[in-house]
Amino acid sequence: MDGDVAGCWNVVLLGKTGAGKSLSGNTILGRDVFVSMKSCTTVTTDVAVEFSNVSGFPVTVYDTPGLFDIEMCEDVLQMINEKVLQKCASGLCVFLLVIKADRFTEEERKTVEKIEKILGQNRVDKTWILFTRGDELEEENMTIQEFINQSEELKTLVQKYEHRYHLFNNKKKMKKEEEGPSEQVKILFRKILKNYHDTMEMAATKQFRRIVLLGKSGVGKSAAGNTILGQKEFTSVMSMNSVTSECSAAQATVSGRSVSVVDTPGFFHTQMNPEELMIEISRSVYISSPGPHAFLIVFPVNLTFTEHEQQIPQMIELMFGEEVLKYAIILFTHGDLLDGESVEGVIEEREALRHLVDQCGGRYQLFNNRDVNNRQQVEDLLQKIDLMILQNGGEHYSNQMLKDAQRFRRVEEERRSREEVERQRLREQAEREEVERQRLREQAEREEVERLVEVLRRLMEALRRRVPEEERARETCVCS
Ligand SMILES: Nc1nc2c(ncn2[C@@H]2O[C@H](COP(=O)(O)OP(=O)(O)OP(=O)(O)O)[C@@H](O)[C@H]2O)c(=O)[nH]1
Ligand SMILES: [Mg+2]
């Protein structure tokens, strides 16, 4: 499978033979795709690449061949460099240094050294130690911290990695009814994102988050705005008619970020005409000047995705330009009404929904607006926004982009209107030509009738002349 998925997060598994790289890859993906078995030589002999969506993050997992003979592993390291490191040089990457939660031998220490050498300091800073065999620790009733504390080498190693480590139990099979990533995977990704967030990279863009809520009337935009801000700022009520008719903004400090949310009137508004609605929704960009970091496209997770809903992404693209979906995340509301089903299951089942999520780079978040105290859902959303900002090179959607989109739309409308005028002119010309053709047809018919009448008249004339001649001839005949 191709690993070059745009905006994807690259997860690279590295480690000694038998450390559990392939199994860990399977745990992350939530399916058995990488071949894994007990062996004294390396089972994975080439780089294998698989793609998945982990709780709204598009992820490409690279399984690499294990290093087994530390003196003879140069070929493997070169292969990893060419097939993985160079390939994901420009994207978002996290490296997982897979180590068994077992005795940390000299051989293991040398393997880590070799891997660090090929990675270089920049990548080591994005590397996490992934301990495997959590099941064995569980059996011994031991936590990973206790295990690390037993070994001076491991303590030093973990300190060197600034406590970026996590424990997997790869023997823990997911239950059949479970969908999406397992809890241990979700926790790992949360930890990684939190760490990203705290790095220097994020510092420059950390302070402000500007969010615009978009979606049909009644889907829960205003409620989601309140959930994000943790306070009731927007009017959110059950109504047959559209409630919000004007854009409005509210701010709060959420998880250390200064967050501004702009609520907008819904698409297919019951009282506003499409033209004024479009102008009002576009105003959201100016309200969140110099431009929003994220557009949240809101859909209730429990509702059927009708043709109306399917038009919404096109409407958004038309309004804000083609680039807009690079800054968009699908926000599913009504998570409380899922009835035990997972959001991943819902997306998987419905092709149109899957397509929509794909259009937004695989980004989505589930909200239960009835549970405003659930701050984890907001934290998860903000982390996804942070990641999206990183993917967009720290950029936000800008007023200029809106102006470009509006100019493009005006040019398109003018072109369409010119085409319509031309079509109308051609229609009128065709009608005129048809009238002329009809006139000529009628004239030809009239002329034909006149010609026939003339032929008839001449015939009658000839007949009239012939009758007296025949009578005269008969009389001459009788006399003689
Ligand atoms: N059960 C449940 N109800 C929700 C959720 N989110 C919103 N609602 C309800 O849905 C109704 C509409 O929500 P609003 O937030 O007013 O919807 P809106 O998208 O802002 O609607 P307009 O302003 O008309 O465009 C309200 O009664 C909310 O309480 C949710 O996650 N769960
Ligand atoms: Mg509203």
Short mmCIF file of C-alpha atoms and ligand atoms in Angstrom, two decimals:
data_model
loop_
_atom_site.label_atom_id
_atom_site.label_comp_id
_atom_site.label_asym_id
_atom_site.label_seq_id
_atom_site.Cartn_x
_atom_site.Cartn_y
_atom_site.Cartn_z
CA MET A 1 0.00 0.00 0.00
CA ASP A 2 1.22 3.50 -0.74
CA GLY A 3 2.20 5.46 2.30
CA ASP A 4 2.01 8.87 0.66
CA VAL A 5 -1.33 9.90 2.02
CA ALA A 6 -1.60 13.68 2.11
CA GLY A 7 -1.67 15.19 5.60
CA CYS A 8 -1.12 11.79 7.12
CA TRP A 9 0.75 11.09 10.30
CA ASN A 10 3.67 8.71 9.80
CA VAL A 11 4.27 6.22 12.59
CA VAL A 12 7.54 4.32 12.18
CA LEU A 13 8.21 1.16 14.18
CA LEU A 14 11.89 0.47 14.83
CA GLY A 15 13.68 -2.01 17.05
CA LYS A 16 15.46 -5.25 17.55
CA THR A 17 14.22 -8.49 16.00
CA GLY A 18 11.40 -9.96 18.06
CA ALA A 19 10.77 -6.77 20.05
CA GLY A 20 7.16 -6.82 18.88
CA LYS A 21 7.17 -4.19 16.11
CA SER A 22 4.72 -5.94 13.79
CA LEU A 23 2.36 -6.88 16.61
CA SER A 24 2.46 -3.28 17.90
CA GLY A 25 1.66 -2.11 14.35
CA ASN A 26 -1.35 -4.43 14.34
CA THR A 27 -2.45 -3.09 17.73
CA ILE A 28 -2.28 0.49 16.40
CA LEU A 29 -4.16 -0.38 13.22
CA GLY A 30 -6.72 -2.49 15.08
CA ARG A 31 -6.30 -5.32 12.56
CA ASP A 32 -3.83 -8.13 11.85
CA VAL A 33 -1.98 -6.95 8.79
CA PHE A 34 1.69 -7.16 9.64
CA VAL A 35 3.02 -10.71 9.85
CA SER A 36 4.23 -11.56 13.32
CA MET A 37 5.54 -14.78 14.86
CA LYS A 38 8.10 -16.03 17.36
CA SER A 39 11.39 -16.55 15.52
CA CYS A 40 15.10 -16.24 16.18
CA THR A 41 15.69 -14.51 12.84
CA THR A 42 13.80 -11.48 11.60
CA VAL A 43 10.29 -12.24 10.27
CA THR A 44 9.80 -8.87 8.58
CA THR A 45 12.43 -8.62 5.84
CA ASP A 46 11.13 -5.58 3.99
CA VAL A 47 9.44 -2.34 4.98
CA ALA A 48 5.65 -2.83 5.12
CA VAL A 49 3.26 0.11 5.04
CA GLU A 50 -0.37 0.21 6.15
CA PHE A 51 -2.85 3.03 6.49
CA SER A 52 -5.57 3.57 9.07
CA ASN A 53 -7.63 6.18 10.83
CA VAL A 54 -6.99 6.30 14.56
CA SER A 55 -9.78 8.30 16.28
CA GLY A 56 -9.89 10.89 13.53
CA PHE A 57 -6.17 10.92 12.78
CA PRO A 58 -5.14 9.54 9.41
CA VAL A 59 -2.12 7.40 10.20
CA THR A 60 0.41 5.56 8.03
CA VAL A 61 2.23 2.83 9.93
CA TYR A 62 5.66 1.65 8.72
CA ASP A 63 6.79 -1.74 9.97
CA THR A 64 10.53 -2.20 9.49
CA PRO A 65 12.82 -5.25 9.50
CA GLY A 66 14.30 -5.91 12.90
CA LEU A 67 17.96 -5.51 13.68
CA PHE A 68 19.25 -8.91 14.74
CA ASP A 69 22.98 -9.11 14.20
CA ILE A 70 24.12 -5.76 15.39
CA GLU A 71 27.46 -5.98 13.53
CA MET A 72 25.77 -6.94 10.24
CA CYS A 73 22.76 -4.69 10.16
CA GLU A 74 24.04 -1.95 7.83
CA ASP A 75 21.88 -3.15 4.89
CA VAL A 76 18.76 -3.04 7.04
CA LEU A 77 19.60 0.45 8.30
CA GLN A 78 20.19 1.64 4.75
CA MET A 79 16.86 0.16 3.67
CA ILE A 80 15.08 1.93 6.56
CA ASN A 81 16.78 5.18 5.59
CA GLU A 82 15.78 4.94 1.93
CA LYS A 83 12.32 3.47 2.26
CA VAL A 84 11.12 5.23 5.36
CA LEU A 85 13.15 8.13 6.68
CA GLN A 86 13.68 9.87 3.36
CA LYS A 87 10.10 9.19 2.31
CA CYS A 88 8.46 10.78 5.31
CA ALA A 89 11.02 13.55 5.65
CA SER A 90 8.50 16.29 4.93
CA GLY A 91 5.48 14.92 6.80
CA LEU A 92 4.51 14.59 10.43
CA CYS A 93 6.40 11.72 12.00
CA VAL A 94 6.60 9.81 15.20
CA PHE A 95 9.17 7.08 15.71
CA LEU A 96 8.41 4.20 18.04
CA LEU A 97 11.48 2.51 19.44
CA VAL A 98 10.05 -0.88 20.34
CA ILE A 99 11.64 -2.60 23.33
CA LYS A 100 10.49 -5.69 25.24
CA ALA A 101 9.64 -5.02 28.86
CA ASP A 102 12.26 -7.60 29.76
CA ARG A 103 15.92 -7.64 30.66
CA PHE A 104 17.66 -4.72 28.90
CA THR A 105 20.78 -6.42 27.56
CA GLU A 106 23.98 -5.05 26.08
CA GLU A 107 22.70 -6.18 22.68
CA GLU A 108 19.58 -4.07 23.20
CA ARG A 109 21.61 -1.05 24.24
CA LYS A 110 23.70 -1.31 21.06
CA THR A 111 20.55 -1.63 18.94
CA VAL A 112 19.21 1.58 20.44
CA GLU A 113 22.53 3.30 19.71
CA LYS A 114 22.45 2.18 16.07
CA ILE A 115 18.88 3.37 15.66
CA GLU A 116 19.64 6.73 17.26
CA LYS A 117 22.59 7.14 14.92
CA ILE A 118 20.51 6.62 11.82
CA LEU A 119 17.68 8.81 13.13
CA GLY A 120 19.75 11.82 14.12
CA GLN A 121 18.88 14.12 17.02
CA ASN A 122 15.93 15.81 15.28
CA ARG A 123 14.13 12.51 14.86
CA VAL A 124 15.21 11.21 18.26
CA ASP A 125 13.30 14.18 19.68
CA LYS A 126 10.20 12.75 18.00
CA THR A 127 10.88 9.21 19.20
CA TRP A 128 8.89 7.34 21.83
CA ILE A 129 9.95 4.18 23.57
CA LEU A 130 7.21 1.64 23.12
CA PHE A 131 7.54 -1.15 25.65
CA THR A 132 5.80 -4.40 24.69
CA ARG A 133 4.75 -7.45 26.73
CA GLY A 134 2.50 -5.48 29.05
CA ASP A 135 0.65 -8.79 29.60
CA GLU A 136 3.72 -10.30 31.27
CA LEU A 137 4.07 -7.28 33.56
CA GLU A 138 0.36 -7.58 34.39
CA GLU A 139 0.87 -11.22 35.36
CA GLU A 140 3.62 -10.13 37.73
CA ASN A 141 1.44 -7.31 39.02
CA MET A 142 4.01 -4.76 38.08
CA THR A 143 3.57 -1.32 36.54
CA ILE A 144 5.87 -0.11 33.79
CA GLN A 145 7.26 2.57 36.11
CA GLU A 146 8.20 -0.08 38.68
CA PHE A 147 9.78 -2.13 35.94
CA ILE A 148 11.84 0.81 34.65
CA ASN A 149 12.92 1.73 38.17
CA GLN A 150 14.45 -1.74 38.59
CA SER A 151 17.04 -1.06 35.91
CA GLU A 152 19.55 1.79 35.93
CA GLU A 153 20.03 1.46 32.15
CA LEU A 154 16.32 1.78 31.51
CA LYS A 155 15.97 4.68 33.92
CA THR A 156 18.75 6.52 32.05
CA LEU A 157 17.21 5.66 28.69
CA VAL A 158 13.76 6.88 29.69
CA GLN A 159 15.26 10.09 31.10
CA LYS A 160 17.12 10.63 27.85
CA TYR A 161 13.79 10.36 26.01
CA GLU A 162 12.27 12.85 28.47
CA HIS A 163 9.81 10.23 29.67
CA ARG A 164 8.32 9.71 26.23
CA TYR A 165 7.38 6.06 26.69
CA HIS A 166 4.29 3.89 26.62
CA LEU A 167 3.42 0.25 27.31
CA PHE A 168 1.50 -2.03 24.96
CA ASN A 169 -0.11 -5.33 25.72
CA ASN A 170 -0.19 -6.74 22.22
CA LYS A 171 -1.86 -9.94 23.42
CA LYS A 172 -4.96 -8.03 24.41
CA LYS A 173 -7.34 -8.83 21.60
CA MET A 174 -10.11 -6.41 20.86
CA LYS A 175 -13.58 -7.65 21.48
CA LYS A 176 -15.54 -8.43 18.29
CA GLU A 177 -18.11 -5.70 18.88
CA GLU A 178 -15.38 -3.08 19.46
CA GLU A 179 -14.52 -0.84 16.56
CA GLY A 180 -11.84 1.78 16.15
CA PRO A 181 -8.64 1.92 18.13
CA SER A 182 -8.25 0.26 21.52
CA GLU A 183 -7.86 2.33 24.67
CA GLN A 184 -4.08 1.70 24.93
CA VAL A 185 -3.67 3.08 21.38
CA LYS A 186 -5.86 6.11 22.10
CA ILE A 187 -3.81 6.85 25.22
CA LEU A 188 -0.55 6.60 23.27
CA PHE A 189 -1.81 9.04 20.64
CA ARG A 190 -3.09 11.45 23.26
CA LYS A 191 0.30 11.38 24.97
CA ILE A 192 2.11 11.96 21.67
CA LEU A 193 -0.17 14.86 20.76
CA LYS A 194 0.12 16.42 24.17
CA ASN A 195 3.87 16.21 23.83
CA TYR A 196 3.75 17.78 20.37
CA HIS A 197 1.67 20.48 21.81
CA ASP A 198 4.22 21.24 24.49
CA THR A 199 7.18 21.37 22.13
CA MET A 200 8.86 24.47 20.82
CA GLU A 201 7.27 23.83 17.46
CA MET A 202 3.88 24.60 18.93
CA ALA A 203 4.95 27.50 21.09
CA ALA A 204 4.77 30.02 18.26
CA THR A 205 1.25 29.15 17.23
CA LYS A 206 -0.10 28.06 20.58
CA GLN A 207 -1.76 31.13 22.01
CA PHE A 208 -4.83 31.59 19.81
CA ARG A 209 -7.31 29.24 18.26
CA ARG A 210 -10.03 30.72 16.08
CA ILE A 211 -12.87 28.37 15.22
CA VAL A 212 -15.89 28.80 12.93
CA LEU A 213 -18.90 26.50 13.25
CA LEU A 214 -20.71 25.62 10.01
CA GLY A 215 -23.65 23.32 9.27
CA LYS A 216 -27.35 22.96 8.67
CA SER A 217 -29.86 24.58 11.03
CA GLY A 218 -30.54 22.62 14.19
CA VAL A 219 -27.52 20.32 14.00
CA GLY A 220 -26.07 21.63 17.26
CA LYS A 221 -23.64 24.35 16.15
CA SER A 222 -24.50 26.75 18.96
CA ALA A 223 -24.52 23.88 21.48
CA ALA A 224 -21.08 22.76 20.25
CA GLY A 225 -19.81 26.34 20.60
CA ASN A 226 -20.97 26.31 24.23
CA THR A 227 -19.35 22.91 24.81
CA ILE A 228 -16.01 24.12 23.45
CA LEU A 229 -16.03 27.30 25.53
CA GLY A 230 -17.33 25.46 28.60
CA GLN A 231 -19.98 28.13 29.15
CA LYS A 232 -23.33 29.12 27.69
CA GLU A 233 -22.54 31.84 25.16
CA PHE A 234 -24.81 30.99 22.23
CA THR A 235 -28.56 30.38 22.18
CA SER A 236 -29.18 26.70 21.62
CA VAL A 237 -32.77 25.47 21.66
CA MET A 238 -34.97 22.86 20.03
CA SER A 239 -36.99 24.60 17.31
CA MET A 240 -38.75 23.89 14.03
CA ASN A 241 -37.31 27.16 12.72
CA SER A 242 -33.68 28.21 12.43
CA VAL A 243 -32.56 29.80 15.69
CA THR A 244 -29.27 31.57 14.87
CA SER A 245 -29.62 34.24 12.16
CA GLU A 246 -26.44 36.24 12.65
CA CYS A 247 -22.79 35.39 13.13
CA SER A 248 -21.53 36.03 16.64
CA ALA A 249 -18.26 35.38 18.43
CA ALA A 250 -17.37 34.42 22.00
CA GLN A 251 -14.04 33.71 23.68
CA ALA A 252 -12.73 31.69 26.60
CA THR A 253 -9.51 30.14 27.80
CA VAL A 254 -9.67 26.41 27.15
CA SER A 255 -6.82 24.04 28.11
CA GLY A 256 -4.35 26.90 28.18
CA ARG A 257 -5.36 28.22 24.77
CA SER A 258 -7.25 31.38 24.10
CA VAL A 259 -10.13 30.08 22.01
CA SER A 260 -12.51 32.20 19.98
CA VAL A 261 -15.61 30.55 18.50
CA VAL A 262 -17.82 32.05 15.79
CA ASP A 263 -21.36 30.68 15.58
CA THR A 264 -23.12 31.04 12.22
CA PRO A 265 -26.68 30.75 10.85
CA GLY A 266 -27.46 27.29 9.45
CA PHE A 267 -27.49 26.26 5.81
CA PHE A 268 -31.03 25.94 4.39
CA HIS A 269 -32.12 28.61 6.89
CA THR A 270 -35.90 28.72 7.27
CA GLN A 271 -36.26 32.53 7.26
CA MET A 272 -33.30 33.93 5.27
CA ASN A 273 -32.98 33.85 1.49
CA PRO A 274 -29.91 32.00 0.12
CA GLU A 275 -28.17 35.20 -1.00
CA GLU A 276 -28.32 36.99 2.37
CA LEU A 277 -27.53 33.74 4.17
CA MET A 278 -24.36 33.28 2.14
CA ILE A 279 -23.21 36.83 2.85
CA GLU A 280 -23.88 36.40 6.57
CA ILE A 281 -22.05 33.05 6.82
CA SER A 282 -19.04 34.49 4.91
CA ARG A 283 -18.87 37.27 7.50
CA SER A 284 -17.66 34.63 10.01
CA VAL A 285 -14.19 34.85 8.46
CA TYR A 286 -13.97 38.61 9.06
CA ILE A 287 -15.28 38.17 12.59
CA SER A 288 -12.44 35.73 13.27
CA SER A 289 -9.92 37.98 11.56
CA PRO A 290 -7.16 37.43 10.40
CA GLY A 291 -8.94 34.14 9.67
CA PRO A 292 -10.02 30.92 11.39
CA HIS A 293 -7.62 28.09 12.18
CA ALA A 294 -10.47 25.60 11.91
CA PHE A 295 -13.89 25.28 10.33
CA LEU A 296 -15.97 22.72 12.17
CA ILE A 297 -18.58 21.22 9.84
CA VAL A 298 -21.29 20.01 12.19
CA PHE A 299 -23.51 16.95 11.60
CA PRO A 300 -25.62 15.02 14.11
CA VAL A 301 -24.11 11.55 14.19
CA ASN A 302 -27.53 9.87 14.50
CA LEU A 303 -29.19 11.46 11.45
CA THR A 304 -29.50 10.07 7.93
CA PHE A 305 -27.12 11.70 5.55
CA THR A 306 -29.53 12.93 2.87
CA GLU A 307 -28.87 14.71 -0.44
CA HIS A 308 -29.26 17.99 1.43
CA GLU A 309 -26.34 17.10 3.68
CA GLN A 310 -24.28 15.94 0.72
CA GLN A 311 -24.59 19.40 -0.83
CA ILE A 312 -23.07 21.08 2.23
CA PRO A 313 -19.35 20.48 1.44
CA GLN A 314 -19.88 21.88 -2.08
CA MET A 315 -21.70 24.88 -0.62
CA ILE A 316 -18.80 25.45 1.76
CA GLU A 317 -16.27 25.13 -1.06
CA LEU A 318 -18.29 27.52 -3.19
CA MET A 319 -18.44 30.03 -0.37
CA PHE A 320 -14.88 29.77 0.95
CA GLY A 321 -12.92 28.30 -1.98
CA GLU A 322 -11.47 24.88 -2.75
CA GLU A 323 -8.72 25.14 -0.13
CA VAL A 324 -11.22 25.40 2.73
CA LEU A 325 -11.44 21.67 3.47
CA LYS A 326 -7.73 21.71 4.40
CA TYR A 327 -8.88 23.68 7.44
CA ALA A 328 -11.99 21.63 8.16
CA ILE A 329 -12.88 18.98 10.72
CA ILE A 330 -16.18 17.11 10.79
CA LEU A 331 -17.80 17.55 14.19
CA PHE A 332 -20.41 14.92 14.95
CA THR A 333 -22.89 15.98 17.62
CA HIS A 334 -25.48 13.93 19.53
CA GLY A 335 -22.85 11.41 20.62
CA ASP A 336 -25.20 10.53 23.51
CA LEU A 337 -27.70 9.11 21.00
CA LEU A 338 -25.26 6.67 19.41
CA ASP A 339 -26.84 3.78 21.25
CA GLY A 340 -23.64 1.86 21.91
CA GLU A 341 -22.45 2.11 18.32
CA SER A 342 -19.00 3.62 17.70
CA VAL A 343 -18.57 6.70 15.55
CA GLU A 344 -16.05 4.73 13.49
CA GLY A 345 -18.76 2.13 12.84
CA VAL A 346 -21.22 4.81 11.72
CA ILE A 347 -18.68 6.33 9.31
CA GLU A 348 -17.69 2.92 7.99
CA GLU A 349 -21.31 1.98 7.29
CA ARG A 350 -22.20 5.07 5.29
CA GLU A 351 -20.32 5.69 2.11
CA ALA A 352 -21.34 9.37 1.78
CA LEU A 353 -20.14 10.04 5.31
CA ARG A 354 -16.88 8.23 4.66
CA HIS A 355 -16.36 10.34 1.57
CA LEU A 356 -17.03 13.51 3.53
CA VAL A 357 -14.56 12.60 6.28
CA ASP A 358 -11.97 11.74 3.60
CA GLN A 359 -12.51 15.12 1.98
CA CYS A 360 -11.53 16.66 5.32
CA GLY A 361 -8.28 14.68 5.47
CA GLY A 362 -9.86 11.99 7.67
CA ARG A 363 -10.41 14.47 10.53
CA TYR A 364 -13.48 14.16 12.74
CA GLN A 365 -14.50 14.50 16.37
CA LEU A 366 -17.51 13.24 18.30
CA PHE A 367 -19.29 15.54 20.75
CA ASN A 368 -22.00 14.98 23.28
CA ASN A 369 -23.25 18.51 23.87
CA ARG A 370 -25.46 17.26 26.69
CA ASP A 371 -22.32 16.52 28.69
CA VAL A 372 -20.61 19.91 28.93
CA ASN A 373 -18.47 18.57 31.77
CA ASN A 374 -16.81 16.11 29.43
CA ARG A 375 -13.72 18.22 28.79
CA GLN A 376 -11.83 15.30 27.22
CA GLN A 377 -13.93 15.63 24.01
CA VAL A 378 -12.93 19.31 23.80
CA GLU A 379 -9.28 18.54 24.55
CA ASP A 380 -9.31 15.87 21.79
CA LEU A 381 -10.82 18.37 19.36
CA LEU A 382 -8.25 21.05 20.22
CA GLN A 383 -5.44 18.54 19.75
CA LYS A 384 -6.81 17.67 16.32
CA ILE A 385 -6.94 21.36 15.49
CA ASP A 386 -3.32 21.73 16.70
CA LEU A 387 -2.28 18.86 14.48
CA MET A 388 -4.16 20.30 11.52
CA ILE A 389 -2.39 23.64 12.04
CA LEU A 390 0.91 21.78 11.98
CA GLN A 391 -0.14 19.99 8.79
CA ASN A 392 -1.04 23.37 7.29
CA GLY A 393 2.46 24.66 8.09
CA GLY A 394 1.21 26.78 10.98
CA GLU A 395 -1.15 28.66 8.68
CA HIS A 396 -4.79 29.50 9.19
CA TYR A 397 -7.51 30.19 6.63
CA SER A 398 -7.26 33.88 5.74
CA ASN A 399 -9.41 36.85 4.78
CA GLN A 400 -7.44 36.89 1.53
CA MET A 401 -8.53 33.33 0.77
CA LEU A 402 -12.14 34.41 1.26
CA LYS A 403 -11.62 37.41 -1.01
CA ASP A 404 -10.03 35.12 -3.63
CA ALA A 405 -12.96 32.72 -3.30
CA GLN A 406 -15.43 35.57 -3.65
CA ARG A 407 -13.59 36.98 -6.66
CA PHE A 408 -13.50 33.52 -8.20
CA ARG A 409 -17.23 33.12 -7.53
CA ARG A 410 -17.96 36.55 -9.07
CA VAL A 411 -15.92 35.68 -12.17
CA GLU A 412 -17.71 32.32 -12.35
CA GLU A 413 -21.10 33.99 -11.95
CA GLU A 414 -20.25 36.54 -14.64
CA ARG A 415 -19.08 33.77 -16.94
CA ARG A 416 -22.25 31.79 -16.23
CA SER A 417 -24.39 34.89 -16.78
CA ARG A 418 -22.54 35.63 -20.07
CA GLU A 419 -23.10 32.04 -21.12
CA GLU A 420 -26.79 32.35 -20.21
CA VAL A 421 -27.14 35.55 -22.28
CA GLU A 422 -25.45 33.80 -25.18
CA ARG A 423 -27.67 30.73 -24.74
CA GLN A 424 -30.73 33.02 -24.69
CA ARG A 425 -29.50 34.82 -27.83
CA LEU A 426 -29.01 31.48 -29.57
CA ARG A 427 -32.44 30.30 -28.40
CA GLU A 428 -34.06 33.48 -29.79
CA GLN A 429 -32.13 33.17 -33.04
CA ALA A 430 -33.21 29.55 -33.34
CA GLU A 431 -36.82 30.61 -32.69
CA ARG A 432 -36.56 33.36 -35.35
CA GLU A 433 -35.11 30.86 -37.81
CA GLU A 434 -37.90 28.44 -37.03
CA VAL A 435 -40.53 31.17 -37.63
CA GLU A 436 -38.85 32.00 -40.96
CA ARG A 437 -38.70 28.32 -41.91
CA GLN A 438 -42.41 27.99 -41.05
CA ARG A 439 -43.22 31.09 -43.15
CA LEU A 440 -41.29 29.66 -46.10
CA ARG A 441 -43.00 26.29 -45.65
CA GLU A 442 -46.44 27.97 -45.67
CA GLN A 443 -45.52 30.07 -48.68
CA ALA A 444 -44.35 26.96 -50.54
CA GLU A 445 -47.59 25.23 -49.61
CA ARG A 446 -49.62 28.22 -50.83
CA GLU A 447 -47.68 28.28 -54.10
CA GLU A 448 -48.21 24.57 -54.56
CA VAL A 449 -51.96 24.95 -54.01
CA GLU A 450 -52.05 27.85 -56.47
CA ARG A 451 -50.13 25.79 -59.01
CA LEU A 452 -52.59 22.88 -58.66
CA VAL A 453 -55.56 25.23 -58.95
CA GLU A 454 -54.04 26.62 -62.15
CA VAL A 455 -53.48 23.12 -63.55
CA LEU A 456 -57.12 22.29 -62.73
CA ARG A 457 -58.37 25.51 -64.26
CA ARG A 458 -56.47 24.76 -67.47
CA LEU A 459 -57.85 21.24 -67.59
CA MET A 460 -61.40 22.50 -67.15
CA GLU A 461 -60.79 25.05 -69.89
CA ALA A 462 -59.50 22.36 -72.22
CA LEU A 463 -62.50 20.18 -71.43
CA ARG A 464 -64.89 23.01 -72.06
CA ARG A 465 -63.29 23.61 -75.48
CA ARG A 466 -63.35 19.90 -76.38
CA VAL A 467 -67.12 19.33 -75.80
CA PRO A 468 -68.49 21.74 -78.55
CA GLU A 469 -65.87 20.40 -81.00
CA GLU A 470 -67.07 16.83 -80.44
CA GLU A 471 -70.73 17.87 -80.83
CA ARG A 472 -69.91 19.59 -84.10
CA ALA A 473 -68.12 16.50 -85.31
CA ARG A 474 -71.08 14.29 -84.40
CA GLU A 475 -73.52 16.58 -86.30
CA THR A 476 -71.33 16.51 -89.44
CA CYS A 477 -71.32 12.77 -89.26
CA VAL A 478 -75.19 12.50 -89.08
CA CYS A 479 -75.71 14.85 -92.08
CA SER A 480 -73.42 12.93 -94.30
N1 LIG B 1 -29.07 14.96 22.79
C1 LIG B 1 -28.36 15.92 22.24
N2 LIG B 1 -28.95 17.06 21.85
C2 LIG B 1 -28.19 18.02 21.28
C3 LIG B 1 -26.80 17.86 21.08
N3 LIG B 1 -26.34 18.96 20.46
C4 LIG B 1 -27.38 19.80 20.29
N4 LIG B 1 -28.51 19.23 20.79
C5 LIG B 1 -29.86 19.81 20.79
O1 LIG B 1 -30.24 20.12 19.44
C6 LIG B 1 -31.05 21.27 19.41
C7 LIG B 1 -30.51 22.27 18.40
O2 LIG B 1 -29.24 22.71 18.81
P1 LIG B 1 -28.66 24.15 18.43
O3 LIG B 1 -27.32 24.23 19.07
O4 LIG B 1 -29.62 25.22 18.73
O5 LIG B 1 -28.53 23.96 16.85
P2 LIG B 1 -27.95 25.02 15.78
O6 LIG B 1 -27.16 24.22 14.80
O7 LIG B 1 -27.23 26.10 16.45
O8 LIG B 1 -29.29 25.51 15.10
P3 LIG B 1 -29.57 26.93 14.33
O9 LIG B 1 -29.13 28.01 15.22
O10 LIG B 1 -31.01 26.87 14.09
O11 LIG B 1 -28.79 26.88 13.05
C8 LIG B 1 -31.08 21.82 20.84
O12 LIG B 1 -32.27 21.39 21.45
C9 LIG B 1 -29.88 21.16 21.50
O13 LIG B 1 -30.04 20.98 22.88
C10 LIG B 1 -26.18 16.64 21.53
O14 LIG B 1 -24.98 16.38 21.41
N5 LIG B 1 -27.01 15.71 22.11
MG MG B 2 -27.57 28.19 16.50
#
